[in-house]
Amino acid sequence: MPLLNQFPPPQTPLSLPLKPNPAGFFFITTRPIRLPATSPVTSSRTPSPSSVRTHAASGIKEAALIDRDEEEDAAAKEIGESGNEVEYDWTDEWYPLYLTKDVPDDAPLGLRVFDKQLVLYRDGGGILRCHEDRCPHRLAKLSEGQLVDGKLECLYHGWQFEGEGKCVKIPQLPSDAKIPRSACLMTYEVRDSQGVVWVWMSQKAPPKPEKLPWFENFARPGFVDTSTIHELPYDHSILLENLMDPAHIPISHDRTDWTAKREDAQPLCFEVTERTDRGFAGWWGREKDGSMPNFLRFGAPCVLQNNREIVGKNGEKHYFTGLFLCRPTGQGKSMLIVRFGGTMRSPLLKVFPQWYFHQNASKVFEQDMGFLSSQNEVLMTVKVPTKELYLNLKSSDTWVSEYRKWMDKVGHGMPYHFGHKTISLPELPAVVEHAPAGLIAGVSASFPAKGGIGTLHAPNLANRYFRHVIHCKGCRAVVKAYEAWKDRLLAMAAALTALAILAYTRQWKAILLVSAAASLGGSYVCSTVVAINTTNFIRTHRRL
């Protein structure tokens, strides 16, 4: 999936189909990077980089499909894995909530993890706070409220809560009455780590710092990344499948930029080097190259990274990472933080503005949206494990198969799951909110908290504005600024045209009319920029 690649240095030939990425970095992948001691996927055997990266493609031609139980059992036994169910509780995890830079300073933000509704905000001291998004009075959403002197106020009756969740004001309470002790909020622990806000979902177990993901490449000197956030209309497991599927890129994203081309679709080779109860990892590359320079790692609950290192002519190492932080947001919905970066900065980052890479990321998601939404619908309708539905190929779908098998082991500890051999369906149907944004809430609080008023801001996951722009401070500012300039230039063009009509001399008429035309041209450019950031990509079919 996401966005624009740059050309790699001439001394570093890349033979892999690169995923279009939002950052202007090559979508390339490196050696395993360190995660916390109890969080990483560890292996019973340590892969030899030399043997892995020069692995001959012949070993992958035993069988085209990965659907034979005997082959699955043999592979699991080779890596020292049983494949049985393991103890797992989905709440005993850290989930990525939001990019720190995009958390609004002046409004509460409503978010979800599975079916749990949360409200995230900064208190008067700028400290991040997270509570259950429900007022204890009459269950109104606190994310539809506002911040008053650093306190969270419910806009239904004006109850106010301080950062620890204690109610400190009830306007309707008699002056001689005390605030009930039960008028408090359920609080969740949040941490700001490497530019991402994470939430610990368990109310039973204390937060475990060792489980908080840490990405070594992002801490390296000179590492620069471009990060985007997207809300998407399909299940998080389908999203993760898509992200760990390099084989679809040349076809689905053909000519999205200058890197994805359908002629490059070809067999890939994979080697799974690590499997644990927390995930899996391994190397991959193009079969015809006979090497696997890319390293993929998936870690619970929903963290995926592709890494690669490149050694330059002078022996200097450069590190590149494509990081995908996924958050389930309910049945058929998910939110994704995409981060592409490297220690070698692409020259295109100096040429193109950040919003260009962000809108290109949205475009790439839109190219896959029809496929993934329909896939989500089939899984929910047919209600059988993916083994009965998928025809996974060894030469393209190894990671997808590994992910669904991992779900077999831990899915019983999730609200619902679709595994390779097992499924557990949601106990209750999804509740659709038909009016998630109110008039007062939309006017009184800044984006992205409320969605606002009018069709442009209508809550609709098929709308690029709602999926990305309202969640991104930078893109919101760009849209707002260009809309303002568009209106100014239109007014200027009208004024100049009027002056040209009143002018006495031809010289002045010509000057004023040319200026009016330039103003109209500038207004059109501004309108185009707004459209680029807010209009969905429409796939045009062609006969090849």
PDB file of C-alpha atoms in Angstrom, residues 1 19 234 242 248 252-253 363-373 539:
ATOM      1  CA  MET A   1       0.000   0.000   0.000  1.00  0.00           C
ATOM      2  CA  LYS A  19       5.758  -0.292  -2.194  1.00  0.00           C
ATOM      3  CA  TYR A 234     -12.422  -2.450   6.673  1.00  0.00           C
ATOM      4  CA  ASN A 242      -2.761  -5.955   2.635  1.00  0.00           C
ATOM      5  CA  HIS A 248      -0.088  -6.903  -5.112  1.00  0.00           C
ATOM      6  CA  SER A 252      -3.015  -2.694  -7.805  1.00  0.00           C
ATOM      7  CA  HIS A 253      -0.739   0.362  -7.768  1.00  0.00           C
ATOM      8  CA  LYS A 363      -4.600   7.722  -3.193  1.00  0.00           C
ATOM      9  CA  VAL A 364      -2.831   4.413  -2.648  1.00  0.00           C
ATOM     10  CA  PHE A 365      -5.315   3.396   0.073  1.00  0.00           C
ATOM     11  CA  GLU A 366      -8.182   4.301  -2.235  1.00  0.00           C
ATOM     12  CA  GLN A 367      -6.774   2.052  -4.950  1.00  0.00           C
ATOM     13  CA  ASP A 368      -7.101  -0.937  -2.596  1.00  0.00           C
ATOM     14  CA  MET A 369     -10.306   0.140  -0.879  1.00  0.00           C
ATOM     15  CA  GLY A 370     -12.768  -1.597  -3.189  1.00  0.00           C
ATOM     16  CA  PHE A 371     -10.944  -4.931  -2.960  1.00  0.00           C
ATOM     17  CA  LEU A 372     -10.529  -4.837   0.801  1.00  0.00           C
ATOM     18  CA  SER A 373     -14.060  -3.666   1.562  1.00  0.00           C
ATOM     19  CA  ARG A 539      -9.761   4.046 -10.835  1.00  0.00           C
TER      20      ARG A 539
END
